[in-house]
Protein backbone atom coordinates (compact mmCIF):
# COMPACT_ATOMS: atom_id res chain seq x y z
CA UNK A 1 0.00 0.00 0.00
CA UNK A 2 1.53 3.34 -1.03
CA UNK A 3 -0.09 5.09 1.96
CA UNK A 4 2.27 5.01 4.96
CA UNK A 5 1.09 5.64 8.51
CA UNK A 6 3.60 7.63 10.53
CA UNK A 7 1.72 7.35 13.78
CA UNK A 8 4.73 6.00 15.67
CA UNK A 9 6.77 9.10 14.84
CA UNK A 10 4.08 11.49 16.05
CA UNK A 11 3.48 9.42 19.17
CA UNK A 12 7.19 9.51 19.99
CA UNK A 13 7.27 13.29 19.42
CA UNK A 14 4.29 13.79 21.74
CA UNK A 15 5.61 11.17 24.20
CA UNK A 16 2.30 9.34 24.32
CA UNK A 17 1.85 5.57 24.78
CA UNK A 18 -0.31 3.37 22.53
CA UNK A 19 -2.74 2.60 25.35
CA UNK A 20 -3.17 6.26 26.26
CA UNK A 21 -3.68 7.28 22.63
CA UNK A 22 -6.20 4.48 22.07
CA UNK A 23 -8.05 5.48 25.23
CA UNK A 24 -8.13 9.19 24.35
CA UNK A 25 -9.12 8.58 20.72
CA UNK A 26 -11.78 6.09 21.72
CA UNK A 27 -10.58 3.03 19.81
CA UNK A 28 -9.32 -0.31 21.09
CA UNK A 29 -5.54 -0.88 21.44
CA UNK A 30 -5.96 -3.74 18.94
CA UNK A 31 -7.42 -1.35 16.35
CA UNK A 32 -4.65 1.16 17.03
CA UNK A 33 -2.13 -1.61 16.44
CA UNK A 34 -3.86 -2.43 13.10
CA UNK A 35 -3.51 1.25 12.17
CA UNK A 36 0.15 1.48 13.27
CA UNK A 37 1.21 -1.66 11.44
CA UNK A 38 -0.35 -0.47 8.17
CA UNK A 39 -2.91 -3.29 8.03
CA UNK A 40 -5.87 -0.88 8.04
CA UNK A 41 -7.89 -0.69 4.81
CA UNK A 42 -9.50 2.67 5.69
CA UNK A 43 -9.55 5.36 8.37
CA UNK A 44 -12.77 7.14 9.34
CA UNK A 45 -12.62 10.95 9.27
CA UNK A 46 -13.91 10.94 12.85
CA UNK A 47 -10.97 8.72 13.96
CA UNK A 48 -8.47 10.86 12.03
CA UNK A 49 -9.97 14.01 13.56
CA UNK A 50 -9.61 12.55 17.07
CA UNK A 51 -6.02 11.42 16.47
CA UNK A 52 -5.08 14.87 15.14
CA UNK A 53 -6.80 16.49 18.10
CA UNK A 54 -5.01 14.31 20.67
CA UNK A 55 -1.59 14.49 18.96
CA UNK A 56 -2.06 18.17 18.06
CA UNK A 57 -1.00 17.61 14.45
CA UNK A 58 -2.25 17.68 10.84
CA UNK A 59 -3.47 14.57 8.91
CA UNK A 60 -0.41 15.00 6.68
CA UNK A 61 1.84 14.46 9.68
CA UNK A 62 0.37 10.99 10.13
CA UNK A 63 -0.34 9.93 6.54
CA UNK A 64 2.23 9.87 3.76
CA UNK A 65 1.94 8.86 0.11
CA UNK A 66 4.90 6.91 -1.28
CA UNK A 67 4.82 6.42 -5.08
CA UNK A 68 7.53 3.75 -5.03
CA UNK A 69 5.59 1.39 -2.74
CA UNK A 70 3.00 -0.39 -4.79
CA UNK B 1 -41.24 -20.61 17.30
CA UNK B 2 -39.15 -20.98 14.14
CA UNK B 3 -35.80 -19.21 14.42
CA UNK B 4 -32.30 -19.08 12.91
CA UNK B 5 -30.89 -21.79 15.23
CA UNK B 6 -33.70 -24.24 14.48
CA UNK B 7 -33.25 -23.67 10.76
CA UNK B 8 -29.51 -24.44 11.12
CA UNK B 9 -30.29 -27.52 13.21
CA UNK B 10 -32.74 -28.75 10.58
CA UNK B 11 -30.16 -28.23 7.79
CA UNK B 12 -27.51 -30.02 9.85
CA UNK B 13 -29.90 -32.91 10.61
CA UNK B 14 -30.79 -33.20 6.91
CA UNK B 15 -27.09 -33.43 6.02
CA UNK B 16 -26.72 -36.24 8.58
CA UNK B 17 -29.77 -38.01 7.11
CA UNK B 18 -28.22 -37.77 3.64
CA UNK B 19 -24.97 -39.23 5.06
CA UNK B 20 -26.96 -42.25 6.25
CA UNK B 21 -28.89 -42.48 2.95
CA UNK B 22 -25.61 -42.36 1.00
CA UNK B 23 -24.19 -45.18 3.13
CA UNK B 24 -27.36 -47.26 2.71
CA UNK B 25 -27.34 -46.64 -1.06
CA UNK B 26 -23.69 -47.74 -1.26
CA UNK B 27 -24.53 -51.04 0.42
CA UNK B 28 -27.87 -51.60 -1.30
CA UNK B 29 -26.90 -50.34 -4.77
CA UNK B 30 -26.41 -53.82 -6.35
CA UNK B 31 -29.87 -54.95 -5.14
CA UNK B 32 -31.62 -51.74 -6.19
CA UNK B 33 -29.93 -51.79 -9.59
CA UNK B 34 -30.83 -55.47 -10.01
CA UNK B 35 -34.49 -54.67 -9.23
CA UNK B 36 -34.48 -51.82 -11.81
CA UNK B 37 -32.61 -53.97 -14.34
CA UNK B 38 -35.26 -56.72 -14.13
CA UNK B 39 -37.90 -54.14 -15.09
CA UNK B 40 -35.71 -52.93 -17.97
CA UNK B 41 -35.18 -56.46 -19.28
CA UNK B 42 -38.89 -57.23 -18.86
CA UNK B 43 -39.72 -54.28 -21.12
CA UNK B 44 -37.56 -55.85 -23.84
CA UNK B 45 -34.55 -53.53 -23.51
CA UNK B 46 -30.91 -54.62 -22.98
CA UNK B 47 -29.54 -54.95 -19.45
CA UNK B 48 -28.03 -51.82 -17.88
CA UNK B 49 -26.87 -53.53 -14.66
CA UNK B 50 -23.11 -52.94 -15.05
CA UNK B 51 -23.25 -49.39 -16.57
CA UNK B 52 -25.72 -48.23 -13.90
CA UNK B 53 -23.67 -49.74 -11.09
CA UNK B 54 -20.51 -48.10 -12.45
CA UNK B 55 -22.34 -44.77 -12.70
CA UNK B 56 -23.71 -44.97 -9.16
CA UNK B 57 -20.41 -45.95 -7.54
CA UNK B 58 -18.55 -43.32 -9.60
CA UNK B 59 -20.95 -40.71 -8.24
CA UNK B 60 -20.23 -41.62 -4.60
CA UNK B 61 -16.85 -39.84 -4.06
CA UNK B 62 -18.08 -36.45 -5.30
CA UNK B 63 -21.29 -36.86 -3.28
CA UNK B 64 -19.36 -37.64 -0.08
CA UNK B 65 -16.97 -34.70 -0.65
CA UNK B 66 -19.95 -32.37 -1.20
CA UNK B 67 -21.64 -33.67 1.97
CA UNK B 68 -18.50 -33.19 4.10
CA UNK B 69 -18.12 -29.66 2.69
CA UNK B 70 -21.78 -28.90 3.47
CA UNK B 71 -21.28 -30.16 7.03
CA UNK B 72 -18.20 -27.94 7.55
CA UNK B 73 -20.04 -24.99 5.96
CA UNK B 74 -22.98 -25.40 8.34
CA UNK B 75 -20.58 -25.73 11.31
CA UNK B 76 -18.92 -22.42 10.31
CA UNK B 77 -22.30 -20.72 9.99
CA UNK B 78 -23.27 -22.03 13.45
CA UNK B 79 -20.02 -20.50 14.81
CA UNK B 80 -21.25 -17.20 13.30
CA UNK B 81 -18.45 -17.18 10.73
CA UNK B 82 -20.38 -17.17 7.42
CA UNK B 83 -18.18 -14.77 5.47
CA UNK B 84 -14.75 -16.36 5.67
CA UNK B 85 -12.36 -17.51 2.95
CA UNK B 86 -12.82 -21.16 3.96
CA UNK B 87 -16.54 -21.00 3.13
CA UNK B 88 -15.79 -19.60 -0.34
CA UNK B 89 -13.41 -22.53 -0.88
CA UNK B 90 -16.07 -25.01 0.37
CA UNK B 91 -18.71 -23.57 -1.98
CA UNK B 92 -16.25 -23.82 -4.86
CA UNK B 93 -15.57 -27.48 -4.03
CA UNK B 94 -19.31 -28.24 -3.79
CA UNK B 95 -19.93 -26.61 -7.17
CA UNK B 96 -17.09 -28.66 -8.69
CA UNK B 97 -18.68 -31.79 -7.16
CA UNK B 98 -21.98 -30.94 -8.87
CA UNK B 99 -20.19 -30.58 -12.20
CA UNK B 100 -18.38 -33.88 -11.55
CA UNK B 101 -21.75 -35.60 -10.89
CA UNK B 102 -23.08 -34.14 -14.14
CA UNK B 103 -20.09 -35.61 -15.99
CA UNK B 104 -20.55 -39.01 -14.32
CA UNK B 105 -24.21 -39.16 -15.32
CA UNK B 106 -23.42 -38.10 -18.91
CA UNK B 107 -22.02 -41.62 -19.34
CA UNK B 108 -25.31 -43.26 -18.32
CA UNK B 109 -27.31 -40.68 -20.29
CA UNK B 110 -25.80 -42.15 -23.45
CA UNK B 111 -27.70 -45.35 -22.60
CA UNK B 112 -30.87 -43.85 -21.08
CA UNK B 113 -31.76 -40.43 -22.45
CA UNK B 114 -34.03 -39.50 -19.49
CA UNK B 115 -30.90 -39.37 -17.29
CA UNK B 116 -30.08 -36.12 -19.12
CA UNK B 117 -32.50 -34.52 -16.65
CA UNK B 118 -30.10 -35.48 -13.82
CA UNK B 119 -27.13 -34.17 -15.84
CA UNK B 120 -28.85 -30.83 -16.45
CA UNK B 121 -30.01 -30.59 -12.80
CA UNK B 122 -26.47 -31.25 -11.50
CA UNK B 123 -24.87 -28.80 -13.92
CA UNK B 124 -27.47 -26.14 -13.08
CA UNK B 125 -26.94 -26.69 -9.34
CA UNK B 126 -23.18 -26.33 -9.87
CA UNK B 127 -23.75 -23.09 -11.75
CA UNK B 128 -26.00 -21.69 -9.01
CA UNK B 129 -23.39 -22.60 -6.38
CA UNK B 130 -20.67 -20.89 -8.40
CA UNK B 131 -22.71 -17.69 -8.40
CA UNK B 132 -23.34 -18.04 -4.63
CA UNK B 133 -19.58 -18.58 -4.21
CA UNK B 134 -18.93 -15.33 -6.12
CA UNK B 135 -21.37 -13.52 -3.83
CA UNK B 136 -19.61 -14.96 -0.75
CA UNK B 137 -16.21 -13.96 -2.19
CA UNK B 138 -17.43 -10.36 -2.50
CA UNK B 139 -18.96 -10.49 0.99
CA UNK B 140 -15.63 -11.70 2.47
CA UNK B 141 -13.82 -8.76 0.83
CA UNK B 142 -16.44 -6.32 2.17
CA UNK B 143 -16.26 -7.81 5.68
CA UNK B 144 -12.45 -7.57 5.68
CA UNK B 145 -12.65 -3.95 4.57
CA UNK B 146 -15.17 -3.24 7.31
CA UNK B 147 -13.07 -5.05 9.93
CA UNK B 148 -9.96 -3.08 8.95
CA UNK B 149 -11.67 0.29 8.90
CA UNK B 150 -10.54 2.13 12.02
mmCIF file of C-alpha atoms in Angstrom:
data_model
loop_
_atom_site.group_PDB
_atom_site.id
_atom_site.type_symbol
_atom_site.label_atom_id
_atom_site.label_comp_id
_atom_site.label_asym_id
_atom_site.label_seq_id
_atom_site.Cartn_x
_atom_site.Cartn_y
_atom_site.Cartn_z
ATOM 1 C CA UNK A 1 0.000 0.000 0.000
ATOM 2 C CA UNK A 2 1.526 3.338 -1.028
ATOM 3 C CA UNK A 3 -0.086 5.094 1.960
ATOM 4 C CA UNK A 4 2.268 5.006 4.955
ATOM 5 C CA UNK A 5 1.085 5.645 8.507
ATOM 6 C CA UNK A 6 3.605 7.629 10.531
ATOM 7 C CA UNK A 7 1.717 7.354 13.777
ATOM 8 C CA UNK A 8 4.729 6.002 15.670
ATOM 9 C CA UNK A 9 6.774 9.095 14.843
ATOM 10 C CA UNK A 10 4.079 11.487 16.051
ATOM 11 C CA UNK A 11 3.483 9.424 19.170
ATOM 12 C CA UNK A 12 7.193 9.513 19.990
ATOM 13 C CA UNK A 13 7.267 13.286 19.419
ATOM 14 C CA UNK A 14 4.295 13.787 21.743
ATOM 15 C CA UNK A 15 5.615 11.173 24.198
ATOM 16 C CA UNK A 16 2.295 9.336 24.324
ATOM 17 C CA UNK A 17 1.848 5.574 24.781
ATOM 18 C CA UNK A 18 -0.308 3.371 22.535
ATOM 19 C CA UNK A 19 -2.738 2.596 25.348
ATOM 20 C CA UNK A 20 -3.169 6.257 26.265
ATOM 21 C CA UNK A 21 -3.684 7.280 22.631
ATOM 22 C CA UNK A 22 -6.205 4.478 22.066
ATOM 23 C CA UNK A 23 -8.045 5.484 25.233
ATOM 24 C CA UNK A 24 -8.132 9.192 24.349
ATOM 25 C CA UNK A 25 -9.123 8.585 20.718
ATOM 26 C CA UNK A 26 -11.781 6.087 21.717
ATOM 27 C CA UNK A 27 -10.577 3.028 19.806
ATOM 28 C CA UNK A 28 -9.321 -0.306 21.092
ATOM 29 C CA UNK A 29 -5.544 -0.879 21.437
ATOM 30 C CA UNK A 30 -5.956 -3.745 18.938
ATOM 31 C CA UNK A 31 -7.424 -1.347 16.352
ATOM 32 C CA UNK A 32 -4.655 1.162 17.030
ATOM 33 C CA UNK A 33 -2.131 -1.607 16.435
ATOM 34 C CA UNK A 34 -3.855 -2.431 13.101
ATOM 35 C CA UNK A 35 -3.507 1.250 12.166
ATOM 36 C CA UNK A 36 0.150 1.475 13.266
ATOM 37 C CA UNK A 37 1.208 -1.659 11.437
ATOM 38 C CA UNK A 38 -0.355 -0.467 8.166
ATOM 39 C CA UNK A 39 -2.910 -3.287 8.031
ATOM 40 C CA UNK A 40 -5.868 -0.883 8.039
ATOM 41 C CA UNK A 41 -7.887 -0.685 4.813
ATOM 42 C CA UNK A 42 -9.497 2.671 5.686
ATOM 43 C CA UNK A 43 -9.548 5.359 8.374
ATOM 44 C CA UNK A 44 -12.765 7.140 9.344
ATOM 45 C CA UNK A 45 -12.616 10.950 9.270
ATOM 46 C CA UNK A 46 -13.908 10.940 12.852
ATOM 47 C CA UNK A 47 -10.969 8.724 13.960
ATOM 48 C CA UNK A 48 -8.474 10.855 12.033
ATOM 49 C CA UNK A 49 -9.968 14.005 13.560
ATOM 50 C CA UNK A 50 -9.614 12.555 17.074
ATOM 51 C CA UNK A 51 -6.019 11.419 16.470
ATOM 52 C CA UNK A 52 -5.075 14.869 15.136
ATOM 53 C CA UNK A 53 -6.795 16.492 18.105
ATOM 54 C CA UNK A 54 -5.013 14.306 20.672
ATOM 55 C CA UNK A 55 -1.587 14.488 18.965
ATOM 56 C CA UNK A 56 -2.055 18.166 18.062
ATOM 57 C CA UNK A 57 -1.000 17.614 14.448
ATOM 58 C CA UNK A 58 -2.253 17.682 10.842
ATOM 59 C CA UNK A 59 -3.470 14.571 8.912
ATOM 60 C CA UNK A 60 -0.412 14.995 6.677
ATOM 61 C CA UNK A 61 1.839 14.464 9.682
ATOM 62 C CA UNK A 62 0.372 10.987 10.127
ATOM 63 C CA UNK A 63 -0.341 9.928 6.543
ATOM 64 C CA UNK A 64 2.226 9.874 3.760
ATOM 65 C CA UNK A 65 1.939 8.859 0.107
ATOM 66 C CA UNK A 66 4.902 6.911 -1.285
ATOM 67 C CA UNK A 67 4.825 6.420 -5.079
ATOM 68 C CA UNK A 68 7.527 3.748 -5.034
ATOM 69 C CA UNK A 69 5.590 1.394 -2.741
ATOM 70 C CA UNK A 70 3.000 -0.391 -4.789
ATOM 71 C CA UNK B 1 -41.245 -20.607 17.301
ATOM 72 C CA UNK B 2 -39.149 -20.978 14.144
ATOM 73 C CA UNK B 3 -35.798 -19.208 14.422
ATOM 74 C CA UNK B 4 -32.297 -19.077 12.912
ATOM 75 C CA UNK B 5 -30.887 -21.789 15.232
ATOM 76 C CA UNK B 6 -33.698 -24.240 14.482
ATOM 77 C CA UNK B 7 -33.245 -23.670 10.761
ATOM 78 C CA UNK B 8 -29.508 -24.436 11.115
ATOM 79 C CA UNK B 9 -30.285 -27.516 13.213
ATOM 80 C CA UNK B 10 -32.736 -28.751 10.576
ATOM 81 C CA UNK B 11 -30.157 -28.233 7.789
ATOM 82 C CA UNK B 12 -27.510 -30.024 9.850
ATOM 83 C CA UNK B 13 -29.902 -32.908 10.610
ATOM 84 C CA UNK B 14 -30.792 -33.196 6.910
ATOM 85 C CA UNK B 15 -27.090 -33.430 6.016
ATOM 86 C CA UNK B 16 -26.716 -36.235 8.578
ATOM 87 C CA UNK B 17 -29.768 -38.014 7.112
ATOM 88 C CA UNK B 18 -28.219 -37.772 3.637
ATOM 89 C CA UNK B 19 -24.969 -39.227 5.062
ATOM 90 C CA UNK B 20 -26.959 -42.252 6.246
ATOM 91 C CA UNK B 21 -28.886 -42.485 2.950
ATOM 92 C CA UNK B 22 -25.614 -42.364 0.998
ATOM 93 C CA UNK B 23 -24.188 -45.180 3.130
ATOM 94 C CA UNK B 24 -27.363 -47.256 2.714
ATOM 95 C CA UNK B 25 -27.339 -46.645 -1.058
ATOM 96 C CA UNK B 26 -23.689 -47.741 -1.263
ATOM 97 C CA UNK B 27 -24.530 -51.043 0.418
ATOM 98 C CA UNK B 28 -27.873 -51.599 -1.296
ATOM 99 C CA UNK B 29 -26.901 -50.344 -4.772
ATOM 100 C CA UNK B 30 -26.406 -53.819 -6.354
ATOM 101 C CA UNK B 31 -29.866 -54.951 -5.138
ATOM 102 C CA UNK B 32 -31.623 -51.739 -6.191
ATOM 103 C CA UNK B 33 -29.926 -51.790 -9.591
ATOM 104 C CA UNK B 34 -30.831 -55.473 -10.013
ATOM 105 C CA UNK B 35 -34.492 -54.673 -9.231
ATOM 106 C CA UNK B 36 -34.478 -51.823 -11.811
ATOM 107 C CA UNK B 37 -32.612 -53.968 -14.343
ATOM 108 C CA UNK B 38 -35.256 -56.717 -14.131
ATOM 109 C CA UNK B 39 -37.896 -54.144 -15.088
ATOM 110 C CA UNK B 40 -35.713 -52.927 -17.969
ATOM 111 C CA UNK B 41 -35.177 -56.460 -19.280
ATOM 112 C CA UNK B 42 -38.891 -57.233 -18.863
ATOM 113 C CA UNK B 43 -39.718 -54.277 -21.123
ATOM 114 C CA UNK B 44 -37.558 -55.846 -23.835
ATOM 115 C CA UNK B 45 -34.546 -53.534 -23.507
ATOM 116 C CA UNK B 46 -30.912 -54.616 -22.978
ATOM 117 C CA UNK B 47 -29.543 -54.948 -19.448
ATOM 118 C CA UNK B 48 -28.031 -51.819 -17.875
ATOM 119 C CA UNK B 49 -26.874 -53.531 -14.657
ATOM 120 C CA UNK B 50 -23.112 -52.940 -15.046
ATOM 121 C CA UNK B 51 -23.248 -49.394 -16.566
ATOM 122 C CA UNK B 52 -25.716 -48.229 -13.898
ATOM 123 C CA UNK B 53 -23.668 -49.743 -11.086
ATOM 124 C CA UNK B 54 -20.505 -48.103 -12.450
ATOM 125 C CA UNK B 55 -22.336 -44.768 -12.696
ATOM 126 C CA UNK B 56 -23.715 -44.965 -9.156
ATOM 127 C CA UNK B 57 -20.415 -45.946 -7.545
ATOM 128 C CA UNK B 58 -18.547 -43.319 -9.601
ATOM 129 C CA UNK B 59 -20.949 -40.707 -8.240
ATOM 130 C CA UNK B 60 -20.227 -41.623 -4.599
ATOM 131 C CA UNK B 61 -16.846 -39.837 -4.056
ATOM 132 C CA UNK B 62 -18.083 -36.451 -5.303
ATOM 133 C CA UNK B 63 -21.290 -36.857 -3.280
ATOM 134 C CA UNK B 64 -19.361 -37.642 -0.080
ATOM 135 C CA UNK B 65 -16.966 -34.705 -0.645
ATOM 136 C CA UNK B 66 -19.947 -32.375 -1.196
ATOM 137 C CA UNK B 67 -21.640 -33.671 1.971
ATOM 138 C CA UNK B 68 -18.501 -33.191 4.095
ATOM 139 C CA UNK B 69 -18.124 -29.662 2.687
ATOM 140 C CA UNK B 70 -21.776 -28.899 3.467
ATOM 141 C CA UNK B 71 -21.277 -30.161 7.026
ATOM 142 C CA UNK B 72 -18.201 -27.937 7.547
ATOM 143 C CA UNK B 73 -20.036 -24.991 5.960
ATOM 144 C CA UNK B 74 -22.978 -25.402 8.335
ATOM 145 C CA UNK B 75 -20.582 -25.725 11.311
ATOM 146 C CA UNK B 76 -18.922 -22.423 10.313
ATOM 147 C CA UNK B 77 -22.303 -20.723 9.989
ATOM 148 C CA UNK B 78 -23.269 -22.028 13.453
ATOM 149 C CA UNK B 79 -20.022 -20.504 14.812
ATOM 150 C CA UNK B 80 -21.252 -17.198 13.299
ATOM 151 C CA UNK B 81 -18.450 -17.177 10.728
ATOM 152 C CA UNK B 82 -20.381 -17.168 7.421
ATOM 153 C CA UNK B 83 -18.177 -14.769 5.466
ATOM 154 C CA UNK B 84 -14.748 -16.361 5.675
ATOM 155 C CA UNK B 85 -12.362 -17.514 2.947
ATOM 156 C CA UNK B 86 -12.817 -21.162 3.959
ATOM 157 C CA UNK B 87 -16.543 -21.000 3.134
ATOM 158 C CA UNK B 88 -15.787 -19.604 -0.337
ATOM 159 C CA UNK B 89 -13.409 -22.531 -0.880
ATOM 160 C CA UNK B 90 -16.069 -25.005 0.367
ATOM 161 C CA UNK B 91 -18.711 -23.575 -1.980
ATOM 162 C CA UNK B 92 -16.245 -23.817 -4.857
ATOM 163 C CA UNK B 93 -15.571 -27.483 -4.032
ATOM 164 C CA UNK B 94 -19.313 -28.239 -3.785
ATOM 165 C CA UNK B 95 -19.933 -26.609 -7.166
ATOM 166 C CA UNK B 96 -17.094 -28.663 -8.685
ATOM 167 C CA UNK B 97 -18.682 -31.795 -7.155
ATOM 168 C CA UNK B 98 -21.982 -30.937 -8.871
ATOM 169 C CA UNK B 99 -20.188 -30.579 -12.204
ATOM 170 C CA UNK B 100 -18.381 -33.880 -11.545
ATOM 171 C CA UNK B 101 -21.747 -35.595 -10.888
ATOM 172 C CA UNK B 102 -23.077 -34.140 -14.144
ATOM 173 C CA UNK B 103 -20.088 -35.612 -15.994
ATOM 174 C CA UNK B 104 -20.552 -39.012 -14.321
ATOM 175 C CA UNK B 105 -24.211 -39.157 -15.323
ATOM 176 C CA UNK B 106 -23.418 -38.095 -18.912
ATOM 177 C CA UNK B 107 -22.018 -41.618 -19.342
ATOM 178 C CA UNK B 108 -25.307 -43.257 -18.316
ATOM 179 C CA UNK B 109 -27.313 -40.679 -20.286
ATOM 180 C CA UNK B 110 -25.802 -42.149 -23.454
ATOM 181 C CA UNK B 111 -27.699 -45.354 -22.598
ATOM 182 C CA UNK B 112 -30.865 -43.846 -21.083
ATOM 183 C CA UNK B 113 -31.761 -40.425 -22.446
ATOM 184 C CA UNK B 114 -34.030 -39.498 -19.491
ATOM 185 C CA UNK B 115 -30.904 -39.368 -17.291
ATOM 186 C CA UNK B 116 -30.078 -36.121 -19.121
ATOM 187 C CA UNK B 117 -32.502 -34.519 -16.654
ATOM 188 C CA UNK B 118 -30.104 -35.481 -13.824
ATOM 189 C CA UNK B 119 -27.135 -34.171 -15.840
ATOM 190 C CA UNK B 120 -28.846 -30.831 -16.450
ATOM 191 C CA UNK B 121 -30.009 -30.594 -12.799
ATOM 192 C CA UNK B 122 -26.465 -31.255 -11.496
ATOM 193 C CA UNK B 123 -24.865 -28.802 -13.915
ATOM 194 C CA UNK B 124 -27.467 -26.136 -13.083
ATOM 195 C CA UNK B 125 -26.942 -26.695 -9.344
ATOM 196 C CA UNK B 126 -23.179 -26.328 -9.870
ATOM 197 C CA UNK B 127 -23.747 -23.095 -11.751
ATOM 198 C CA UNK B 128 -26.003 -21.689 -9.009
ATOM 199 C CA UNK B 129 -23.394 -22.604 -6.378
ATOM 200 C CA UNK B 130 -20.674 -20.893 -8.403
ATOM 201 C CA UNK B 131 -22.709 -17.689 -8.398
ATOM 202 C CA UNK B 132 -23.343 -18.042 -4.632
ATOM 203 C CA UNK B 133 -19.584 -18.582 -4.215
ATOM 204 C CA UNK B 134 -18.934 -15.329 -6.118
ATOM 205 C CA UNK B 135 -21.371 -13.517 -3.832
ATOM 206 C CA UNK B 136 -19.610 -14.955 -0.745
ATOM 207 C CA UNK B 137 -16.213 -13.955 -2.191
ATOM 208 C CA UNK B 138 -17.432 -10.363 -2.501
ATOM 209 C CA UNK B 139 -18.955 -10.486 0.992
ATOM 210 C CA UNK B 140 -15.634 -11.701 2.471
ATOM 211 C CA UNK B 141 -13.820 -8.761 0.830
ATOM 212 C CA UNK B 142 -16.441 -6.316 2.171
ATOM 213 C CA UNK B 143 -16.262 -7.811 5.680
ATOM 214 C CA UNK B 144 -12.447 -7.575 5.677
ATOM 215 C CA UNK B 145 -12.651 -3.949 4.570
ATOM 216 C CA UNK B 146 -15.169 -3.241 7.306
ATOM 217 C CA UNK B 147 -13.067 -5.052 9.930
ATOM 218 C CA UNK B 148 -9.960 -3.085 8.953
ATOM 219 C CA UNK B 149 -11.673 0.289 8.903
ATOM 220 C CA UNK B 150 -10.539 2.133 12.016
#
